[in-house]
Amino acid sequence: MNKAILDKEVQHFIKANREKSPTEIALKKSPFSTVSSAELASQIDGWQRSVRKLPTWAFSDGIYYPDKLNLEQCSSEHTALIKQTLIKKGARVIDLTGGFSVDSCYLAQEASEVIHCELNANLSEIVDYNAKILRVHNLQCVVTDGIKYLQESEDDAFDYIYVDPSRRVNQGKVFLLEDCEPNIVAHQDLYFQKARIVIAKLAPLLDISTALSSLKHVKYVYVISLDNDCKELLFIQERGYTGETTIKAIRLFHDQLQDFEFTYADERGTISRFSMPQHYLYDPDVAISKAGAFKIVGKSFGLGKLHQHAHLYTSDNFIPEFPGRIFEIIEVIPYGNFKKNNPYPQANVATRNFPDKVELIRKKLKIKDGGQNYLFFTTDINNNYIAIACRRLR
């Protein structure tokens, strides 16, 4: 951590140039003898990455930004707020894999104390400095391996363990839960010795069922999406819990939050009602799809499903509470007829349970991207290919 970056003149320069290209700044000679052009560019790049992802950091004077990899890997404030709701007031928390501390800082707003473990001494120093700027005074930064710190702690030393295992090991990506660092599968007994509840943030690409077969005492799984992009999976384990796991799909969009919860027993026990397209079309958010709520979501909102494998839903009545995009159907056209006469030269194209990909459909049918109309190419209940033309309502 180069503390010269915090000098008043340097901070003024960074603020005055933060809208400029970091590459442009890096190629110019630095106006400061104590701060290089690369360091100035790194701080400007950090601010630009934080504007939408970490607005509290971006619009607080004097924040020191770490390497861009740390910013890429950290949580957003939107998802950190979800984690904050999982912590009881006054709890004692340890973050085994601290990183840039976004989650730690939000957990600290509810906890009495958060221990932030981070092997990278430079990053730990940055976090400790920023925490003071943000007035997070109950965050204790420790330069250590989180597992080692936990092993040396007394039993039941913490109320919560938070862990975000790294998917980058030895400069390569890993995909199995057991290959991440730390190995949360191997350390489960240790975790439950030291805390009653474990919150693990896992990769959105992870198969939920596979993880559930490896982790014990999982009370909740949170599937969190932001603007229809699945960002995180949170596995909440509680010592001694043996009941059914509740799946919570959390949809964050336009500063709003929708949630939908169910169990896999609910999903297995649901029989879908199938229907031809009616007046409205419903496209579930990625959080719903990732969670595996393919049948229960339709039943819960009284919708008909277009096809067993299409995962599109329909109704005659408008259901504004549906967790996903909602469209008003203009017309339904058999695909064979559509190929002969395309009445939509420009549209937003999507496919569900359809043999051709979007790019191929655009090329074959000469459809330009964009505009007010949407086209869903899918399969109906009679296994016929159709094109559904519609306008988005929300």
Short mmCIF file of C-alpha atoms in Angstrom, two decimals:
data_model
loop_
_atom_site.label_atom_id
_atom_site.label_comp_id
_atom_site.label_asym_id
_atom_site.label_seq_id
_atom_site.Cartn_x
_atom_site.Cartn_y
_atom_site.Cartn_z
CA MET A 1 0.00 0.00 0.00
CA ASN A 2 1.61 3.22 -1.15
CA LYS A 3 0.42 5.78 1.40
CA ALA A 4 1.59 8.60 -0.86
CA ILE A 5 -1.55 7.90 -2.91
CA LEU A 6 -3.52 9.30 0.03
CA ASP A 7 -1.78 12.71 -0.14
CA LYS A 8 -4.22 15.54 -0.73
CA GLU A 9 -2.74 16.56 -4.10
CA VAL A 10 -2.76 12.97 -5.40
CA GLN A 11 -6.33 12.41 -4.29
CA HIS A 12 -7.35 15.66 -5.98
CA PHE A 13 -5.68 14.49 -9.22
CA ILE A 14 -7.42 11.10 -9.07
CA LYS A 15 -10.81 12.73 -8.48
CA ALA A 16 -10.30 15.24 -11.29
CA ASN A 17 -9.32 12.49 -13.75
CA ARG A 18 -11.51 9.59 -12.63
CA GLU A 19 -13.71 9.73 -15.74
CA LYS A 20 -10.70 9.37 -18.06
CA SER A 21 -9.33 6.17 -19.55
CA PRO A 22 -6.97 4.42 -17.08
CA THR A 23 -4.84 3.34 -20.04
CA GLU A 24 -4.45 6.98 -21.07
CA ILE A 25 -3.33 7.90 -17.54
CA ALA A 26 -0.90 4.96 -17.38
CA LEU A 27 0.83 6.04 -20.59
CA LYS A 28 1.42 9.61 -19.43
CA LYS A 29 4.19 10.77 -17.11
CA SER A 30 3.07 10.95 -13.51
CA PRO A 31 2.99 14.47 -12.04
CA PHE A 32 4.12 13.00 -8.70
CA SER A 33 7.53 11.63 -7.79
CA THR A 34 6.08 9.32 -5.11
CA VAL A 35 3.24 7.81 -7.15
CA SER A 36 3.70 6.15 -10.52
CA SER A 37 1.45 6.51 -13.54
CA ALA A 38 0.49 2.84 -13.17
CA GLU A 39 -0.62 3.44 -9.59
CA LEU A 40 -2.69 6.46 -10.59
CA ALA A 41 -4.29 4.43 -13.39
CA SER A 42 -5.02 1.59 -10.97
CA GLN A 43 -6.83 3.92 -8.56
CA ILE A 44 -8.89 5.45 -11.38
CA ASP A 45 -9.70 1.98 -12.73
CA GLY A 46 -10.75 0.94 -9.21
CA TRP A 47 -13.10 3.90 -8.90
CA GLN A 48 -14.67 3.19 -12.29
CA ARG A 49 -15.23 -0.47 -11.36
CA SER A 50 -16.80 0.57 -8.06
CA VAL A 51 -19.27 3.22 -9.25
CA ARG A 52 -22.09 0.75 -9.87
CA LYS A 53 -20.83 -2.26 -7.91
CA LEU A 54 -19.71 -0.45 -4.74
CA PRO A 55 -21.25 3.05 -4.69
CA THR A 56 -20.57 3.55 -0.97
CA TRP A 57 -16.86 3.04 -1.62
CA ALA A 58 -16.86 5.03 -4.87
CA PHE A 59 -18.48 8.10 -3.35
CA SER A 60 -16.53 8.14 -0.10
CA ASP A 61 -13.50 10.44 -0.19
CA GLY A 62 -10.09 8.89 0.38
CA ILE A 63 -10.85 5.27 -0.51
CA TYR A 64 -7.82 3.22 -1.53
CA TYR A 65 -8.50 0.66 -4.28
CA PRO A 66 -6.70 -2.70 -4.52
CA ASP A 67 -5.69 -4.63 -7.63
CA LYS A 68 -8.51 -5.09 -10.14
CA LEU A 69 -8.65 -8.85 -9.50
CA ASN A 70 -9.69 -8.16 -5.90
CA LEU A 71 -12.45 -5.86 -7.16
CA GLU A 72 -13.60 -8.39 -9.74
CA GLN A 73 -13.86 -11.14 -7.14
CA CYS A 74 -15.56 -9.16 -4.37
CA SER A 75 -19.31 -9.07 -3.78
CA SER A 76 -21.45 -6.16 -4.87
CA GLU A 77 -23.18 -4.01 -2.28
CA HIS A 78 -26.51 -5.35 -3.54
CA THR A 79 -25.64 -8.93 -2.65
CA ALA A 80 -23.82 -7.93 0.55
CA LEU A 81 -27.08 -6.43 1.81
CA ILE A 82 -28.72 -9.85 1.46
CA LYS A 83 -26.00 -11.43 3.61
CA GLN A 84 -26.45 -8.72 6.22
CA THR A 85 -30.03 -9.90 6.79
CA LEU A 86 -28.73 -13.36 7.73
CA ILE A 87 -26.85 -12.08 10.79
CA LYS A 88 -28.42 -11.55 14.20
CA LYS A 89 -27.75 -8.27 15.95
CA GLY A 90 -24.71 -8.40 18.19
CA ALA A 91 -23.33 -11.65 16.78
CA ARG A 92 -19.64 -12.50 16.57
CA VAL A 93 -18.52 -13.33 13.02
CA ILE A 94 -15.35 -14.56 11.36
CA ASP A 95 -14.74 -14.06 7.64
CA LEU A 96 -12.25 -16.78 6.72
CA THR A 97 -11.54 -15.43 3.23
CA GLY A 98 -11.71 -11.67 3.72
CA GLY A 99 -10.69 -10.24 0.34
CA PHE A 100 -11.71 -6.60 -0.23
CA SER A 101 -14.12 -6.85 2.74
CA VAL A 102 -17.41 -5.77 1.14
CA ASP A 103 -19.28 -8.61 2.85
CA SER A 104 -17.35 -8.13 6.09
CA CYS A 105 -18.23 -4.43 6.24
CA TYR A 106 -21.93 -5.12 5.77
CA LEU A 107 -21.93 -8.00 8.26
CA ALA A 108 -20.19 -5.66 10.74
CA GLN A 109 -23.21 -3.33 10.67
CA GLU A 110 -25.20 -6.06 12.47
CA ALA A 111 -22.44 -7.94 14.31
CA SER A 112 -20.65 -6.89 17.47
CA GLU A 113 -17.34 -7.87 15.87
CA VAL A 114 -16.11 -9.29 12.56
CA ILE A 115 -12.70 -10.92 12.27
CA HIS A 116 -11.39 -10.38 8.73
CA CYS A 117 -8.77 -13.01 7.84
CA GLU A 118 -6.63 -12.28 4.77
CA LEU A 119 -3.30 -13.83 3.74
CA ASN A 120 -2.35 -10.90 1.52
CA ALA A 121 -0.77 -8.38 3.92
CA ASN A 122 -1.07 -5.49 1.47
CA LEU A 123 -4.78 -6.15 0.87
CA SER A 124 -5.38 -6.51 4.62
CA GLU A 125 -3.74 -3.12 5.20
CA ILE A 126 -5.96 -1.55 2.51
CA VAL A 127 -9.08 -3.07 4.06
CA ASP A 128 -8.13 -1.86 7.55
CA TYR A 129 -7.57 1.67 6.21
CA ASN A 130 -10.82 1.75 4.21
CA ALA A 131 -12.82 0.42 7.15
CA LYS A 132 -11.77 3.45 9.17
CA ILE A 133 -12.74 5.78 6.29
CA LEU A 134 -16.16 4.05 6.15
CA ARG A 135 -16.45 4.22 9.97
CA VAL A 136 -16.64 0.47 10.35
CA HIS A 137 -14.90 0.31 13.70
CA ASN A 138 -15.73 -3.28 14.69
CA LEU A 139 -13.84 -4.92 11.82
CA GLN A 140 -10.61 -6.52 13.03
CA CYS A 141 -8.18 -7.24 10.19
CA VAL A 142 -5.78 -10.15 10.78
CA VAL A 143 -3.06 -11.17 8.33
CA THR A 144 -3.45 -14.91 8.60
CA ASP A 145 -4.86 -18.07 7.10
CA GLY A 146 -8.50 -18.24 8.14
CA ILE A 147 -8.47 -21.99 8.76
CA LYS A 148 -5.40 -21.72 10.99
CA TYR A 149 -7.00 -18.87 12.94
CA LEU A 150 -10.15 -20.96 13.38
CA GLN A 151 -8.20 -24.00 14.55
CA GLU A 152 -6.51 -21.91 17.23
CA SER A 153 -9.82 -20.42 18.44
CA GLU A 154 -11.89 -21.85 21.29
CA ASP A 155 -14.92 -23.99 20.55
CA ASP A 156 -18.05 -21.87 19.96
CA ALA A 157 -15.86 -18.77 19.68
CA PHE A 158 -18.15 -17.42 16.92
CA ASP A 159 -21.83 -17.27 16.12
CA TYR A 160 -21.24 -17.28 12.35
CA ILE A 161 -18.49 -18.39 9.99
CA TYR A 162 -18.51 -16.71 6.59
CA VAL A 163 -16.44 -18.27 3.82
CA ASP A 164 -16.03 -17.51 0.12
CA PRO A 165 -13.74 -20.30 -1.15
CA SER A 166 -11.48 -19.32 -4.03
CA ARG A 167 -12.15 -20.90 -7.41
CA ARG A 168 -8.64 -19.88 -8.54
CA VAL A 169 -6.05 -22.36 -7.30
CA ASN A 170 -2.42 -22.38 -8.52
CA GLN A 171 -3.33 -19.75 -11.14
CA GLY A 172 -6.02 -21.96 -12.68
CA LYS A 173 -9.79 -22.22 -12.28
CA VAL A 174 -11.32 -25.17 -10.44
CA PHE A 175 -14.92 -26.29 -10.61
CA LEU A 176 -15.40 -28.94 -7.92
CA LEU A 177 -16.30 -27.79 -4.42
CA GLU A 178 -13.59 -30.03 -2.96
CA ASP A 179 -10.92 -28.38 -5.14
CA CYS A 180 -11.63 -24.82 -3.94
CA GLU A 181 -9.57 -23.17 -1.20
CA PRO A 182 -10.40 -23.60 1.56
CA ASN A 183 -11.99 -27.02 1.06
CA ILE A 184 -15.28 -26.38 2.86
CA VAL A 185 -16.32 -30.03 2.52
CA ALA A 186 -13.25 -31.30 4.38
CA HIS A 187 -13.48 -28.62 7.10
CA GLN A 188 -17.16 -29.00 8.03
CA ASP A 189 -16.52 -30.65 11.40
CA LEU A 190 -14.06 -27.89 12.32
CA TYR A 191 -16.58 -25.23 11.35
CA PHE A 192 -19.31 -26.67 13.54
CA GLN A 193 -16.90 -26.91 16.46
CA LYS A 194 -16.29 -23.18 16.30
CA ALA A 195 -19.70 -21.78 15.27
CA ARG A 196 -23.35 -22.76 15.08
CA ILE A 197 -23.98 -21.33 11.60
CA VAL A 198 -21.82 -21.39 8.46
CA ILE A 199 -22.56 -19.12 5.48
CA ALA A 200 -20.73 -20.18 2.31
CA LYS A 201 -20.75 -18.05 -0.82
CA LEU A 202 -20.35 -20.37 -3.79
CA ALA A 203 -19.97 -19.95 -7.55
CA PRO A 204 -23.22 -19.41 -9.49
CA LEU A 205 -22.24 -22.17 -11.95
CA LEU A 206 -22.13 -24.78 -9.17
CA ASP A 207 -24.73 -27.54 -9.35
CA ILE A 208 -26.93 -27.07 -6.26
CA SER A 209 -27.93 -30.74 -5.93
CA THR A 210 -24.29 -31.85 -6.06
CA ALA A 211 -23.33 -29.36 -3.36
CA LEU A 212 -26.23 -30.47 -1.17
CA SER A 213 -24.96 -34.05 -1.37
CA SER A 214 -21.53 -32.91 -0.11
CA LEU A 215 -22.54 -30.43 2.61
CA LYS A 216 -24.43 -31.39 5.75
CA HIS A 217 -27.00 -29.51 7.84
CA VAL A 218 -27.94 -27.16 4.97
CA LYS A 219 -30.99 -25.23 6.14
CA TYR A 220 -31.21 -22.70 3.29
CA VAL A 221 -29.82 -22.14 -0.18
CA TYR A 222 -30.07 -18.59 -1.52
CA VAL A 223 -29.87 -18.11 -5.28
CA ILE A 224 -29.21 -14.40 -5.89
CA SER A 225 -29.54 -12.67 -9.25
CA LEU A 226 -28.96 -9.05 -10.16
CA ASP A 227 -30.66 -7.75 -13.31
CA ASN A 228 -31.26 -11.31 -14.53
CA ASP A 229 -27.64 -12.35 -14.02
CA CYS A 230 -27.05 -15.07 -11.41
CA LYS A 231 -24.39 -13.65 -9.09
CA GLU A 232 -24.12 -15.89 -6.04
CA LEU A 233 -25.22 -19.04 -4.29
CA LEU A 234 -25.32 -18.91 -0.51
CA PHE A 235 -25.45 -22.14 1.47
CA ILE A 236 -26.57 -21.66 5.08
CA GLN A 237 -25.59 -24.58 7.32
CA GLU A 238 -26.81 -24.83 10.89
CA ARG A 239 -25.25 -27.22 13.37
CA GLY A 240 -27.54 -30.21 13.95
CA TYR A 241 -30.16 -29.23 11.36
CA THR A 242 -31.71 -32.31 9.70
CA GLY A 243 -34.85 -30.94 8.01
CA GLU A 244 -35.62 -30.23 4.38
CA THR A 245 -33.49 -27.55 2.70
CA THR A 246 -35.44 -24.43 1.76
CA ILE A 247 -34.43 -22.87 -1.55
CA LYS A 248 -34.78 -19.08 -1.76
CA ALA A 249 -34.56 -17.42 -5.17
CA ILE A 250 -33.77 -13.72 -4.73
CA ARG A 251 -34.30 -11.42 -7.70
CA LEU A 252 -32.71 -7.95 -7.51
CA PHE A 253 -33.72 -5.59 -10.31
CA HIS A 254 -34.17 -1.83 -10.69
CA ASP A 255 -33.55 -1.39 -6.93
CA GLN A 256 -36.38 -3.80 -6.19
CA LEU A 257 -36.34 -7.24 -4.58
CA GLN A 258 -38.53 -10.25 -5.26
CA ASP A 259 -38.14 -13.58 -3.52
CA PHE A 260 -39.60 -17.02 -4.09
CA GLU A 261 -39.04 -19.96 -1.79
CA PHE A 262 -39.77 -23.66 -2.07
CA THR A 263 -38.28 -27.07 -1.34
CA TYR A 264 -37.27 -29.73 -3.80
CA ALA A 265 -40.00 -31.91 -2.31
CA ASP A 266 -42.49 -29.18 -3.33
CA GLU A 267 -41.05 -29.18 -6.86
CA ARG A 268 -41.13 -32.97 -7.19
CA GLY A 269 -44.71 -33.11 -5.94
CA THR A 270 -46.05 -30.48 -8.35
CA ILE A 271 -47.92 -31.40 -11.53
CA SER A 272 -47.79 -28.69 -14.17
CA ARG A 273 -50.87 -27.47 -15.97
CA PHE A 274 -50.08 -27.04 -19.67
CA SER A 275 -51.66 -24.49 -21.95
CA MET A 276 -51.46 -22.92 -25.38
CA PRO A 277 -50.32 -19.25 -25.26
CA GLN A 278 -53.01 -17.00 -23.81
CA HIS A 279 -52.95 -13.21 -23.33
CA TYR A 280 -49.74 -12.87 -21.26
CA LEU A 281 -46.36 -14.59 -21.42
CA TYR A 282 -44.05 -15.04 -18.40
CA ASP A 283 -40.30 -15.65 -18.63
CA PRO A 284 -38.84 -16.55 -15.21
CA ASP A 285 -35.78 -14.77 -13.86
CA VAL A 286 -32.48 -16.63 -13.94
CA ALA A 287 -32.65 -17.02 -10.13
CA ILE A 288 -35.85 -19.07 -10.52
CA SER A 289 -34.33 -21.21 -13.27
CA LYS A 290 -31.05 -21.76 -11.43
CA ALA A 291 -32.95 -22.69 -8.28
CA GLY A 292 -34.82 -25.38 -10.23
CA ALA A 293 -38.35 -24.05 -9.66
CA PHE A 294 -39.63 -25.24 -13.04
CA LYS A 295 -43.06 -26.53 -11.98
CA ILE A 296 -43.75 -24.95 -8.60
CA VAL A 297 -43.41 -21.37 -9.90
CA GLY A 298 -46.18 -21.93 -12.45
CA LYS A 299 -48.50 -23.50 -9.88
CA SER A 300 -47.82 -20.79 -7.30
CA PHE A 301 -48.94 -18.04 -9.67
CA GLY A 302 -51.75 -19.97 -11.32
CA LEU A 303 -50.06 -20.13 -14.72
CA GLY A 304 -50.17 -22.58 -17.57
CA LYS A 305 -46.88 -23.93 -18.89
CA LEU A 306 -46.26 -23.93 -22.64
CA HIS A 307 -44.27 -27.17 -22.72
CA GLN A 308 -42.56 -29.48 -20.25
CA HIS A 309 -39.11 -28.35 -21.41
CA ALA A 310 -39.82 -24.75 -22.47
CA HIS A 311 -40.10 -23.10 -19.00
CA LEU A 312 -42.34 -20.34 -20.33
CA TYR A 313 -45.70 -19.66 -18.72
CA THR A 314 -48.96 -18.03 -19.75
CA SER A 315 -52.27 -16.70 -18.41
CA ASP A 316 -55.32 -14.71 -19.43
CA ASN A 317 -55.03 -12.50 -16.34
CA PHE A 318 -52.10 -10.18 -15.65
CA ILE A 319 -49.97 -11.41 -12.70
CA PRO A 320 -47.62 -8.50 -11.85
CA GLU A 321 -46.00 -10.33 -8.91
CA PHE A 322 -44.37 -12.93 -11.16
CA PRO A 323 -40.57 -13.07 -10.58
CA GLY A 324 -39.40 -12.47 -14.11
CA ARG A 325 -40.18 -10.68 -17.33
CA ILE A 326 -43.81 -10.24 -18.34
CA PHE A 327 -45.06 -9.76 -21.90
CA GLU A 328 -48.35 -9.07 -23.61
CA ILE A 329 -48.79 -11.48 -26.53
CA ILE A 330 -49.51 -9.86 -29.90
CA GLU A 331 -49.87 -13.03 -31.92
CA VAL A 332 -48.76 -16.65 -32.16
CA ILE A 333 -47.46 -17.79 -35.55
CA PRO A 334 -46.67 -21.38 -36.60
CA TYR A 335 -42.95 -21.50 -37.36
CA GLY A 336 -43.56 -22.81 -40.86
CA ASN A 337 -45.71 -19.78 -41.67
CA PHE A 338 -43.21 -17.43 -40.05
CA LYS A 339 -40.43 -18.73 -42.30
CA LYS A 340 -42.54 -18.03 -45.40
CA ASN A 341 -43.54 -14.54 -44.33
CA ASN A 342 -41.64 -12.79 -41.54
CA PRO A 343 -43.77 -9.83 -40.34
CA TYR A 344 -41.10 -8.71 -37.82
CA PRO A 345 -37.93 -7.50 -39.59
CA GLN A 346 -36.64 -6.12 -36.25
CA ALA A 347 -37.16 -7.68 -32.82
CA ASN A 348 -35.51 -8.96 -29.66
CA VAL A 349 -35.19 -12.70 -30.23
CA ALA A 350 -35.14 -15.49 -27.63
CA THR A 351 -35.48 -19.27 -27.83
CA ARG A 352 -36.83 -21.81 -25.36
CA ASN A 353 -36.83 -25.53 -26.20
CA PHE A 354 -36.16 -24.77 -29.87
CA PRO A 355 -33.63 -26.48 -32.17
CA ASP A 356 -32.05 -23.32 -33.65
CA LYS A 357 -29.99 -20.80 -31.70
CA VAL A 358 -30.78 -17.08 -31.73
CA GLU A 359 -27.90 -16.18 -34.07
CA LEU A 360 -29.02 -18.74 -36.65
CA ILE A 361 -32.66 -17.60 -36.46
CA ARG A 362 -31.62 -14.00 -37.04
CA LYS A 363 -29.54 -15.00 -40.04
CA LYS A 364 -32.12 -17.35 -41.59
CA LEU A 365 -35.09 -15.04 -41.08
CA LYS A 366 -33.23 -11.73 -41.53
CA ILE A 367 -34.28 -10.22 -38.21
CA LYS A 368 -32.42 -7.15 -36.99
CA ASP A 369 -31.78 -6.87 -33.26
CA GLY A 370 -33.67 -4.43 -31.01
CA GLY A 371 -36.90 -2.51 -31.20
CA GLN A 372 -40.10 -2.73 -29.17
CA ASN A 373 -41.16 -6.22 -30.22
CA TYR A 374 -40.00 -9.52 -28.76
CA LEU A 375 -40.05 -12.90 -30.49
CA PHE A 376 -39.95 -16.16 -28.54
CA PHE A 377 -39.28 -19.21 -30.66
CA THR A 378 -40.42 -22.26 -28.72
CA THR A 379 -42.46 -25.49 -28.75
CA ASP A 380 -46.15 -25.71 -27.80
CA ILE A 381 -47.99 -28.48 -25.93
CA ASN A 382 -48.60 -30.32 -29.20
CA ASN A 383 -44.84 -30.36 -29.95
CA ASN A 384 -45.24 -27.84 -32.75
CA TYR A 385 -42.66 -25.09 -33.27
CA ILE A 386 -44.15 -21.60 -32.89
CA ALA A 387 -43.10 -17.96 -32.79
CA ILE A 388 -44.72 -15.80 -30.10
CA ALA A 389 -44.67 -12.08 -30.88
CA CYS A 390 -45.12 -9.88 -27.83
CA ARG A 391 -44.43 -6.54 -26.11
CA ARG A 392 -42.67 -6.33 -22.78
CA LEU A 393 -44.74 -4.94 -19.91
CA ARG A 394 -42.13 -5.27 -17.14
#
